[in-house]
Each structure stands twice: as C-alpha cells, then as structure tokens.
Short mmCIF file of C-alpha atoms and ligand atoms in Angstrom, two decimals:
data_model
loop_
_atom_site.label_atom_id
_atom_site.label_comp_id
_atom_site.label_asym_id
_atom_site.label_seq_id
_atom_site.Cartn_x
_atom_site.Cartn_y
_atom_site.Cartn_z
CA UNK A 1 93.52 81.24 92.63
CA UNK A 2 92.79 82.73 95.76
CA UNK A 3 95.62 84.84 96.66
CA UNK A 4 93.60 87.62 97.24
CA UNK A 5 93.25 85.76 100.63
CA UNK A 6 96.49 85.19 101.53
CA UNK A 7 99.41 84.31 99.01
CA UNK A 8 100.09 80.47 98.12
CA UNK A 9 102.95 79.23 97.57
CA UNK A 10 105.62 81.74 99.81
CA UNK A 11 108.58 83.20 98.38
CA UNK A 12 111.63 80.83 98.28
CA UNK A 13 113.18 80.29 101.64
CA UNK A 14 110.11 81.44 103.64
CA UNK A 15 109.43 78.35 105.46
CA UNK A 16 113.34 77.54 105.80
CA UNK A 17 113.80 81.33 107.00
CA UNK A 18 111.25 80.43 109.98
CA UNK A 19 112.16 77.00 110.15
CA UNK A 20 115.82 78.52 110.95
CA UNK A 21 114.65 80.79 113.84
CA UNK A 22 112.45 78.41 115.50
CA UNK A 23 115.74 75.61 115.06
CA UNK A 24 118.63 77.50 115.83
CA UNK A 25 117.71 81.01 117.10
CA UNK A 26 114.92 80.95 119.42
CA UNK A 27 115.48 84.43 121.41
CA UNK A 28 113.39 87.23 122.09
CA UNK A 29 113.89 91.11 120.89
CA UNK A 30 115.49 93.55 123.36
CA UNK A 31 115.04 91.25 126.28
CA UNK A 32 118.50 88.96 126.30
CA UNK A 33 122.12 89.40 126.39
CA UNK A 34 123.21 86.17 124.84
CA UNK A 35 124.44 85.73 121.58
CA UNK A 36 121.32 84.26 119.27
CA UNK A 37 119.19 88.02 120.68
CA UNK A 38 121.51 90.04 119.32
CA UNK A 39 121.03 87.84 115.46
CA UNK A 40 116.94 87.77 116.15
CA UNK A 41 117.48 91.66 116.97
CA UNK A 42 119.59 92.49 113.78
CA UNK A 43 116.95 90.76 111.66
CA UNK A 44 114.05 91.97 113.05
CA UNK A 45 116.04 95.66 112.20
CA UNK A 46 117.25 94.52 109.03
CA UNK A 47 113.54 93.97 108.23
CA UNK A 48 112.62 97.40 109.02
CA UNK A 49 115.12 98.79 106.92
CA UNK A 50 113.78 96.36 103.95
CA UNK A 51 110.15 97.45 104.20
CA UNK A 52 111.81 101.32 104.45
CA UNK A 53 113.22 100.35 101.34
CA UNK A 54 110.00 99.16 99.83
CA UNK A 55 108.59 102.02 100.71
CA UNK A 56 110.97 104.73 99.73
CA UNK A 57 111.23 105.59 103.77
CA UNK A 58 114.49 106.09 105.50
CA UNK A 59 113.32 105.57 109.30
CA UNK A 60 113.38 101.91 110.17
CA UNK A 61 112.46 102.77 113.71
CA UNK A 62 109.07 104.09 112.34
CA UNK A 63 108.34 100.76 111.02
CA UNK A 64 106.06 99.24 113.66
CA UNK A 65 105.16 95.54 113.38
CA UNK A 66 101.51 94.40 114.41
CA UNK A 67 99.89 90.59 113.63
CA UNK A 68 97.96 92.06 110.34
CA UNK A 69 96.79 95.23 108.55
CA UNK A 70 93.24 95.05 110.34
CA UNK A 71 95.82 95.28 113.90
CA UNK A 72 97.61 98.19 112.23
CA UNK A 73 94.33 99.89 111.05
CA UNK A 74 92.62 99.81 114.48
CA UNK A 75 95.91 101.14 116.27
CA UNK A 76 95.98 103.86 113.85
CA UNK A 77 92.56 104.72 113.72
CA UNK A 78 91.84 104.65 117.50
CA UNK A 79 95.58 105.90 118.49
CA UNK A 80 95.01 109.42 115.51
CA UNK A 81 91.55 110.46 116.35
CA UNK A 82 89.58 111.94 119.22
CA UNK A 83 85.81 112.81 119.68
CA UNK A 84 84.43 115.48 117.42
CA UNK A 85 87.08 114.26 114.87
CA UNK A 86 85.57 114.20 111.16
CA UNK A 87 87.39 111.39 108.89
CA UNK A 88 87.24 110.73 104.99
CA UNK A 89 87.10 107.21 103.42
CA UNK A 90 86.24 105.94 100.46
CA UNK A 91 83.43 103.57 99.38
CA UNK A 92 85.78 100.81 98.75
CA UNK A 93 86.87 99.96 101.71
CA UNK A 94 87.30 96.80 103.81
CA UNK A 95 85.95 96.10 106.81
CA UNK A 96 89.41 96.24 108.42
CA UNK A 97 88.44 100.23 108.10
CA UNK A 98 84.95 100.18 108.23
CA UNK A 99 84.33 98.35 111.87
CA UNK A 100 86.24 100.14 113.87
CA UNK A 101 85.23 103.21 112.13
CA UNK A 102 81.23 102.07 113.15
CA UNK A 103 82.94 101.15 116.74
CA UNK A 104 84.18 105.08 117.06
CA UNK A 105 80.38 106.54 116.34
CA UNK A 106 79.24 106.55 119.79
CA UNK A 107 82.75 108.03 120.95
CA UNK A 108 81.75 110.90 118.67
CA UNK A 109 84.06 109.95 115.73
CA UNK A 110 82.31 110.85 112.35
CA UNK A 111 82.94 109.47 108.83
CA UNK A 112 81.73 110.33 105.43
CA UNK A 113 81.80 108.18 102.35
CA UNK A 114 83.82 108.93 99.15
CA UNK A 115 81.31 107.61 96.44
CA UNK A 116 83.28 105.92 93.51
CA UNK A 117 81.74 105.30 90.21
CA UNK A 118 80.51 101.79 89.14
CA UNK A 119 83.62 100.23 88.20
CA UNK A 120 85.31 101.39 91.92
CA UNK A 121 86.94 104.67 90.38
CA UNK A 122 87.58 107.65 92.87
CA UNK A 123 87.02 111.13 91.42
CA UNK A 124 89.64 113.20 93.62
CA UNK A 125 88.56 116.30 92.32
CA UNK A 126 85.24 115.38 93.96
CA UNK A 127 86.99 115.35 97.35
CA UNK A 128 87.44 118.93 98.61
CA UNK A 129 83.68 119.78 98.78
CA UNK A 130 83.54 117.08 101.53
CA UNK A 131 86.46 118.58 103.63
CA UNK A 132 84.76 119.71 106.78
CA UNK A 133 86.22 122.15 109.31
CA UNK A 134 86.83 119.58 111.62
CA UNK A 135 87.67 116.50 108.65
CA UNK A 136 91.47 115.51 110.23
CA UNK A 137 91.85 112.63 108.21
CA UNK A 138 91.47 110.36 104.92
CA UNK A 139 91.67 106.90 104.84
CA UNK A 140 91.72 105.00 101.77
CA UNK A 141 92.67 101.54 99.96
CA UNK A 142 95.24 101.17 97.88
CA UNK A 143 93.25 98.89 95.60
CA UNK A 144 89.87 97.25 96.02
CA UNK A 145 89.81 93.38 97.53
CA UNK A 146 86.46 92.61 95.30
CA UNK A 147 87.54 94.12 92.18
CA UNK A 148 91.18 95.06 91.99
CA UNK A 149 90.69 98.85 91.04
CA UNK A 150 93.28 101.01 92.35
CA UNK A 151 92.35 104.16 93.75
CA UNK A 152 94.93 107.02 93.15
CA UNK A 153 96.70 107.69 96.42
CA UNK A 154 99.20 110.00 94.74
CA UNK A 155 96.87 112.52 94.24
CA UNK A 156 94.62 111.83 97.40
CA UNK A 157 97.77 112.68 99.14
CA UNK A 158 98.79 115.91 97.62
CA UNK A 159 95.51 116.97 98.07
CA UNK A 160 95.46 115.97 102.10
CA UNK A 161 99.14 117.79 102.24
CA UNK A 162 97.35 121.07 101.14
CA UNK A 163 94.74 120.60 103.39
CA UNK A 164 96.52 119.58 106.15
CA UNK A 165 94.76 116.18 106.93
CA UNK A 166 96.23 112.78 107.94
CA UNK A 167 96.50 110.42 105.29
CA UNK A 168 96.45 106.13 106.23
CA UNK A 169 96.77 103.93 102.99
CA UNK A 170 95.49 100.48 103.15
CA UNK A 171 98.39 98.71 101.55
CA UNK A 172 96.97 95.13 101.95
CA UNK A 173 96.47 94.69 97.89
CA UNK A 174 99.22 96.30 96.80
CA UNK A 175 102.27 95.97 99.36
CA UNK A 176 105.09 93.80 96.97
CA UNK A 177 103.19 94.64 93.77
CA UNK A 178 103.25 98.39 93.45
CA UNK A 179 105.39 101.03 94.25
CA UNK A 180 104.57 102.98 96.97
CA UNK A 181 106.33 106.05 97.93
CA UNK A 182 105.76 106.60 101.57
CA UNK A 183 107.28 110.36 101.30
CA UNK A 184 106.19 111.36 97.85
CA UNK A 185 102.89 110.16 98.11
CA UNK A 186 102.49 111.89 101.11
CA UNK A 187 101.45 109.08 102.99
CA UNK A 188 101.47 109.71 107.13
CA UNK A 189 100.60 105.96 108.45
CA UNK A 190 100.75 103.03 105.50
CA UNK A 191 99.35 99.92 106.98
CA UNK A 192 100.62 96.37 105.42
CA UNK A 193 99.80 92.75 105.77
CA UNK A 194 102.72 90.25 105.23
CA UNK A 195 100.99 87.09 103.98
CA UNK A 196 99.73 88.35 100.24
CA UNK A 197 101.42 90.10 97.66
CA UNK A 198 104.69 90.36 100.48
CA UNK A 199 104.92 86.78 99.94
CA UNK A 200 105.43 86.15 104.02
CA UNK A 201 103.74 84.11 106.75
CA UNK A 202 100.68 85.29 108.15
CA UNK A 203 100.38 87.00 111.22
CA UNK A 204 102.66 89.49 110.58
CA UNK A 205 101.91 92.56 108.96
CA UNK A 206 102.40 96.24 110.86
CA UNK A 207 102.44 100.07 109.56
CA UNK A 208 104.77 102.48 108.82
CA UNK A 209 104.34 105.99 110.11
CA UNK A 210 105.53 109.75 109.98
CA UNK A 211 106.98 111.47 113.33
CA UNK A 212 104.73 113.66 113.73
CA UNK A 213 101.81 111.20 113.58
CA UNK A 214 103.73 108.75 115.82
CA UNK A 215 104.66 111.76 118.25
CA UNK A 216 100.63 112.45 118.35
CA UNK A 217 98.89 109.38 118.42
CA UNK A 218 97.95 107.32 121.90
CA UNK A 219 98.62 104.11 122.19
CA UNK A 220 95.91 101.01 121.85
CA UNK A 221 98.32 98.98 123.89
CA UNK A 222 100.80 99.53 126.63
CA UNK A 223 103.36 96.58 128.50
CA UNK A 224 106.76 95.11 128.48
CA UNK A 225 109.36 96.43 125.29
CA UNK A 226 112.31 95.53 126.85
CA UNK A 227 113.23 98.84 127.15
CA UNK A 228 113.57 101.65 129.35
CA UNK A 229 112.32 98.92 132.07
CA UNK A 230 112.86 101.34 135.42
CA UNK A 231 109.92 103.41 134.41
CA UNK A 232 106.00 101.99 135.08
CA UNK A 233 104.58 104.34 131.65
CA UNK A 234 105.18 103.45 128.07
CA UNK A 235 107.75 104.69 126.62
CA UNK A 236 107.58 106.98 123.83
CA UNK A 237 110.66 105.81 122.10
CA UNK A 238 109.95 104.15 118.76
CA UNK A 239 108.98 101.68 117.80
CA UNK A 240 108.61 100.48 120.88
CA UNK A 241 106.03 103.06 121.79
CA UNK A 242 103.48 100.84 119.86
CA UNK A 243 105.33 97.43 120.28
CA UNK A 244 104.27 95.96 123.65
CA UNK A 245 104.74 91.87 124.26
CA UNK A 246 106.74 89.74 122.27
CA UNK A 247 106.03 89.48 118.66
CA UNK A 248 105.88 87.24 116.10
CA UNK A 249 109.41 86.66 115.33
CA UNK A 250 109.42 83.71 113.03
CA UNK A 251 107.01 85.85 111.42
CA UNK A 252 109.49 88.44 110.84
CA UNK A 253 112.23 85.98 109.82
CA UNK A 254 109.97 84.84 107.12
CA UNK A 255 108.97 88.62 105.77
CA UNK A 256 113.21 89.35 106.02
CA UNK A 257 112.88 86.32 103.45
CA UNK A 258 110.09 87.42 101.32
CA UNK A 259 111.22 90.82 101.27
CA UNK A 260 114.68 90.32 99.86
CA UNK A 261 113.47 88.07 97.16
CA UNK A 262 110.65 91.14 96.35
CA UNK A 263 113.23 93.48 95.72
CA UNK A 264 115.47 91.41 93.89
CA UNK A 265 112.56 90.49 91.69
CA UNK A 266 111.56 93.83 91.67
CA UNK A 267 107.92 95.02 92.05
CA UNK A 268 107.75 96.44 88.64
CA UNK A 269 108.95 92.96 86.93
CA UNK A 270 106.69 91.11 89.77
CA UNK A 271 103.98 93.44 88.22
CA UNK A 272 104.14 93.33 84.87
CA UNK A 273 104.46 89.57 84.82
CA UNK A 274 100.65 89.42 86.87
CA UNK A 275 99.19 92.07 85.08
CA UNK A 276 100.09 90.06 81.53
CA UNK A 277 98.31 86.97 83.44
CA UNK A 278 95.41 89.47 84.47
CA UNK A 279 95.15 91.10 80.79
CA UNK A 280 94.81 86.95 79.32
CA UNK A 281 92.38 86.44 82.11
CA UNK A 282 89.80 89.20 81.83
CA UNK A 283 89.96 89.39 78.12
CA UNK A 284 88.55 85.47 77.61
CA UNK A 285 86.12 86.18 80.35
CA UNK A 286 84.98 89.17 78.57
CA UNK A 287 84.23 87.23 75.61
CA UNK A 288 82.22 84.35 77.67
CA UNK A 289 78.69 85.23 78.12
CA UNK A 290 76.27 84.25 81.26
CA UNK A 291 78.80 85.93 82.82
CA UNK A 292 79.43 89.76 84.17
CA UNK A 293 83.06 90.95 84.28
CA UNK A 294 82.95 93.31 87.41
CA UNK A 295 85.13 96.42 87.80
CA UNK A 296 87.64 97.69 85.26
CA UNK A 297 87.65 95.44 81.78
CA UNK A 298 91.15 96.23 80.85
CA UNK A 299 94.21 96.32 82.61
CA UNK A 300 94.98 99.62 83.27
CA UNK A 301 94.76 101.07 87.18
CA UNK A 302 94.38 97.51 88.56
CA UNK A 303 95.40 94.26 90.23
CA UNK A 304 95.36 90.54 89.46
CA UNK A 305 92.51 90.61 91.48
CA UNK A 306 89.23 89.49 89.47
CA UNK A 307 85.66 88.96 90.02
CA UNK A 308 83.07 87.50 87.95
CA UNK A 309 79.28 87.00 88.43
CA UNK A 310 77.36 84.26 87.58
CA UNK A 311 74.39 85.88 86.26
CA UNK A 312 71.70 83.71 86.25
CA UNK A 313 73.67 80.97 89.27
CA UNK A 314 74.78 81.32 92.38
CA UNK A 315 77.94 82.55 93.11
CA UNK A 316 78.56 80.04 95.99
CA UNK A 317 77.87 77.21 94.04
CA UNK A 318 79.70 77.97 90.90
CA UNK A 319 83.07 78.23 93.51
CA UNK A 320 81.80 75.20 95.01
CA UNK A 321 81.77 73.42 91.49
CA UNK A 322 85.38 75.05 90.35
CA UNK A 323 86.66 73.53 93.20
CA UNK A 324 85.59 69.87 93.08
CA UNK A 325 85.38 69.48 89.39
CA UNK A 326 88.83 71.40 88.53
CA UNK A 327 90.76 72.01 91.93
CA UNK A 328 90.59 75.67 91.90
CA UNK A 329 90.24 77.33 94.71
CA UNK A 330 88.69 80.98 94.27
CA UNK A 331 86.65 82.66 96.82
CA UNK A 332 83.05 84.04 96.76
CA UNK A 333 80.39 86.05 98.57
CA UNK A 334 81.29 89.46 99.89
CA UNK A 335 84.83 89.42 100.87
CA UNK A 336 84.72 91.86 103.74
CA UNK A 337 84.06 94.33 101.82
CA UNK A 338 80.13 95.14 101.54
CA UNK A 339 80.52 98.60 101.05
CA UNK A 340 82.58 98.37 97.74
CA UNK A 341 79.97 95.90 96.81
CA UNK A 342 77.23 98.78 96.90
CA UNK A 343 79.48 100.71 95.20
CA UNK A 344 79.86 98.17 92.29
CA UNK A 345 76.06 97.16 92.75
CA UNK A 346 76.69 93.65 93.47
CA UNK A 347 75.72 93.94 96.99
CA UNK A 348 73.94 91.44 98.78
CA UNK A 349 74.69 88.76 95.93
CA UNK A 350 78.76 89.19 95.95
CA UNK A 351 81.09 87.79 93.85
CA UNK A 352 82.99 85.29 92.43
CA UNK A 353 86.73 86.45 92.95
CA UNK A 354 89.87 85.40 91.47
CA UNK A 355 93.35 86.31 93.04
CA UNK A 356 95.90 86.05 90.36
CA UNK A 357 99.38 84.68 92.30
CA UNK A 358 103.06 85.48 91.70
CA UNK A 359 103.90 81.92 91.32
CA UNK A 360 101.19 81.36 88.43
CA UNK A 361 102.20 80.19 84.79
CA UNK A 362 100.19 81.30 81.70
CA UNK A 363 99.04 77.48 81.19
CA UNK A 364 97.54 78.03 85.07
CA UNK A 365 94.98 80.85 83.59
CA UNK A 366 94.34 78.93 80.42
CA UNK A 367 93.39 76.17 82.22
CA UNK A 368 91.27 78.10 84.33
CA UNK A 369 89.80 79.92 81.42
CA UNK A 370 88.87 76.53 80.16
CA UNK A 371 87.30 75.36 83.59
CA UNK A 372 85.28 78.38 83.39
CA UNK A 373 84.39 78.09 80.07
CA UNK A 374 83.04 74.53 80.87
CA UNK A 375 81.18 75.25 84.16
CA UNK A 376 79.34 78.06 82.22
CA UNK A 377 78.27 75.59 79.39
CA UNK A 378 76.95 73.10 81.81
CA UNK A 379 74.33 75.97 82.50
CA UNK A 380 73.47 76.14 78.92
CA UNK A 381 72.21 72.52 79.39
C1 PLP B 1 91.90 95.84 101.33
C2 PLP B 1 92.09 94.96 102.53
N1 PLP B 1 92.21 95.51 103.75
C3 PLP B 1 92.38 94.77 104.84
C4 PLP B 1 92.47 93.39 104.78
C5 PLP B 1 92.70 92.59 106.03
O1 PLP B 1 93.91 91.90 105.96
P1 PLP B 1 94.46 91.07 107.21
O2 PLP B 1 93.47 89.94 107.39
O3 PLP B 1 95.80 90.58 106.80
O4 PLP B 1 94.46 91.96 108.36
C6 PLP B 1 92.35 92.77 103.53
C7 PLP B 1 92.41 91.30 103.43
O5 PLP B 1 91.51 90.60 103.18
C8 PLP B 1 92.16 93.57 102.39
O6 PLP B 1 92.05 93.00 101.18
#
C-alpha cells in the first residue's frame, strides 16, 4: 500500500514493452538511419501523442520527456523565471517545488505561500489579494502526497488567465487518475511522473508545455538532439529545445504501454474503482479510535492517498510493525512534503500514509482494515 511512492504492480505489458526494446530494438532517437530508429522514433512520438491525449493537448512536439516530475519542475522553474520575478505556490507542496524554489532566493526569485485550511483545502478566492505587480507565476499540486486533497486547478487557472500569470500543475498524484485538461484548465507547463498513477517504469516522467512558454523559457540543459547538428547553439525546435542526450527509451516504451492500457481503462472507471476502495478505507478508520484520520474524511475532492496518525505511538514504528506482522508496506514520516505537514499540523511528527493502488481488490483493504484494527488493539494492552 504504498503507491503513493511509486505504483506496484505496472500495467500489463510494461515489463514485456521494455523487455521488447532492450531485445529487439535497441536504437537511439533522431541519431540513426537504420531500420529499428525509425520504430524507437515512431514510439517515442506515438507516446507524445498518447500523453496529448491524456491531456486534452493536440501538440505532441510540446510534450518534453525528462527522468521525473522533480527534473521537469526544476527545468520549468529555473528555464520561466528571472530575478525580481514574484511566484505563487501553495502550502501543499512537495519539495520537488519547494527546493529549487529556496535555491532561486539568492538569485532574487521570490515566493509567497498560499495558506490552505486544516484539511489541505485552497480558498481561490483568497488568491488575488496576493497577486503582486511583479507575481508572473503560480505553481500548484494537483493533489497533496500526505493527504490526498485535491486542490482546484480549474479555477486557479481561470483566475491566472485573467491575470495574466504562468500557471505549472504538479501532476505527480493525479496523472492516470484524473482528468486533466491541459487547454481548458488553462494550464501553461503540466509536469508528470511516469511510475505512479501512469502505471510506467520509473525514470521517466517529463512536462507538457504551451508555445508561448516554451518560446520564452531558457534552457537548464544544452547538447546533442540529433538534430540540426551543423550549428554549435541549441536549437529552438521542439522538443528538442529541452531534450539534450539520449533518454530513457525503454522508459518510454514502457509509458507507450501503460498509457494505452490507461485510456482503454479509462481514468474515470480507473477512478471510481479507487475512490470506492478509498471511501471503505477511510470510513473503518474513522470509526477506530487511538487513531487521527488526517485531511478530508469523505471522499469527495480526493485521492486514494491516506494518512493516519498514531496518536499516542510512533508513526515509524507502527509502519515498522504493519510491515513485519502483516506484509504491508505503507510509508511514514514526512514524505517530502513538510510544508503541507504545517499546513495539516502534523509537522515534525508526520504521518502514517497509505497509497491506495489500481491493482488492489476490496478483500486487500479489508484485510488491511483488519491489520490496523489489530496493531491498534495491541496498544490497548
Ligand atoms: C506531489 C509530488 N510532487 C513531486 C513528486 C516527485 O516525484 P518524482 O520522484 O517522480 O520526481 C512526488 C513524489 O513523491 C509528489 O508526490
């Protein structure tokens, strides 16, 4: 139960999908002129155009892949703004966006915090009175990693379209589980991760981005693209502009994989089926006492994504003790994420967090219910 971590097990045909490359393909992108290049090449497109679909985008060359969403996030962040740049984020957010954020401070890059209520709730309407003169951007989780609260996008980006600010979505919680409308969101740069709720490998994740953002922002990174290769400066074709060495290519064959079974599945079926596992979950842990539900107590505006807290144990040890005495495998602490922790007030103890998976049955939660339920009895003793 820690797919809030990284997804386990992969869509069917992952592992053959890379297993395939590595066996019979083998070739680089844009770099070859024998046959097996030109089927890595159409993939690697192909793949694009799937995560364009996902996204309700129709520009596959604006679909840049990176190793991760924290890679993504840093090229965005450091490739959008300059010094005396003013940026908005919320008080949710992952460390993916809050260290290089700190990094950018002595470069003159300033951020203000988004407070969200108790339960990881963002009040847009509270937003415009911290829109500064020189505020050029908002960046913002789709959903919290400690307590699986979504924060509404939809209207963060209206409001950024009126005011004329650049709007980056964490996607890493929600990616393959919600819909996300690149365009009608008004997203400009929507970073994702391939190895959770994509159902892919990790180390392959990347962003998807508007022209005019891509047509602004510098580079982090500059080298070979096999492209334009007479000329010594990058090129500003995309997506090479931002896709310097080789990348991960099994990678990519395995997202091509996961991605095609998402949509067939569909996100809203994918969905529904782990928010009916969540809604079991949270309502037998609400009726279990030594034990604080964190975060939303219903179903509504969240993920499968749940934390508890121990209240009168340790966190640590009560994962420690799932683990050896049932086999499940959660994780605890402060998940990257101390900010949202200080939002929630469960900062410096953390959390113990569940990840609810695709792949889970309803006999999976009851029998974690009922290793819960047991663990917390021993502590009546
Ligand atoms: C909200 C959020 N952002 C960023 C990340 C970083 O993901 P990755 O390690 O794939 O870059 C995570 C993963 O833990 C996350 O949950």
């Amino acid at each position: 139960m820690d797919n809030g971590a990284t997804s386990f097990p992969k869509a069917p045909g992952v592992a053959e999908k890379v297993f395939d490359y590595l066996k019979n393909v083998g070739t680089n992108l844009n770099r070859s002129s024998h046959g097996s290049s030109y089927e890595a090449e159409s993939v690697a497109y192909e793949t694009r155009e799937l995560l364009c679909s996902l996204f309700q985008y129709d520009k596959p060359e604006n679909v840049v892949f990176t190793k991760n969403v924290t890679e993504s996030l840093n090229v965005l962040i450091k490739g959008i703004f300059r010094s005396g740049d003013h940026i908005l984020i919320s008080s949710m957010e992952h460390n993916a966006v809050m260290r290089p954020l700190n990094g950018l401070r002595s470069k003159g890059i300033a951020y203000d915090k988004l407070a969200c209520d108790r339960e990881g709730v963002l009040d847009v309407n509270e937003i415009g009175k911290h829109i500064l003169p020189n505020t050029k951007g908002i960046i913002m989780t789709h959903a919290s990693n400690v307590c699986g609260t979504i924060l509404d996008i939809e209207s963060v980006g209206k409001l950024c379209r009126q005011n004329g600010l650049a709007f980056i979505v964490d996607t890493a919680q929600t990616a393959g589980l919600f819909d996300i409308e690149f365009l009608s969101m008004g997203i400009d740069a929507l970073a994702f991760t391939g190895h959770k709720s994509l159902l892919g490998p990790q180390g392959i994740g990347g962003f998807v981005i508007s022209d005019k953002l891509a047509r602004e922002m510098e580079t982090l990174m500059e080298g070979g693209t096999g492209s334009l290769s007479d000329i010594e400066v990058q090129p500003d074709l995309m997506p090479d502009k931002f896709e310097s060495g080789t990348l991960n290519i099994p990678g990519i064959f395995g997202l091509n994989e996961s991605l095609k079974y998402i949509i067939r599945e569909t996100t809203e079926a994918i969905r529904e089926k782990e928010m009916a596992l969540t809604g079991v979950f949270i309502e037998a842990l609400l009726n279990m006492d030594h034990i604080d539900l964190i975060g939303r107590k219903n179903i509504m505006n969240r993920t499968g994504i749940v934390s508890i807290d121990f209240r009168s144990a340790d966190n640590g040890i009560m994962a420690q003790s799932l683990r050896e005495a049932f086999g499940i495998t959660t994780r605890s602490g402060l998940h990257c994420a101390p900010s949202a922790h200080q939002t929630l007030g469960t900062f410096p103890r953390g959390t113990l967090r569940f990840g609810l998976g695709h792949f889970m049955s309803e006999d999976d939660i009851h029998y974690a219910i009922d290793s819960v339920y047991r663990l917390r009895s021993i502590m009546d003793r």
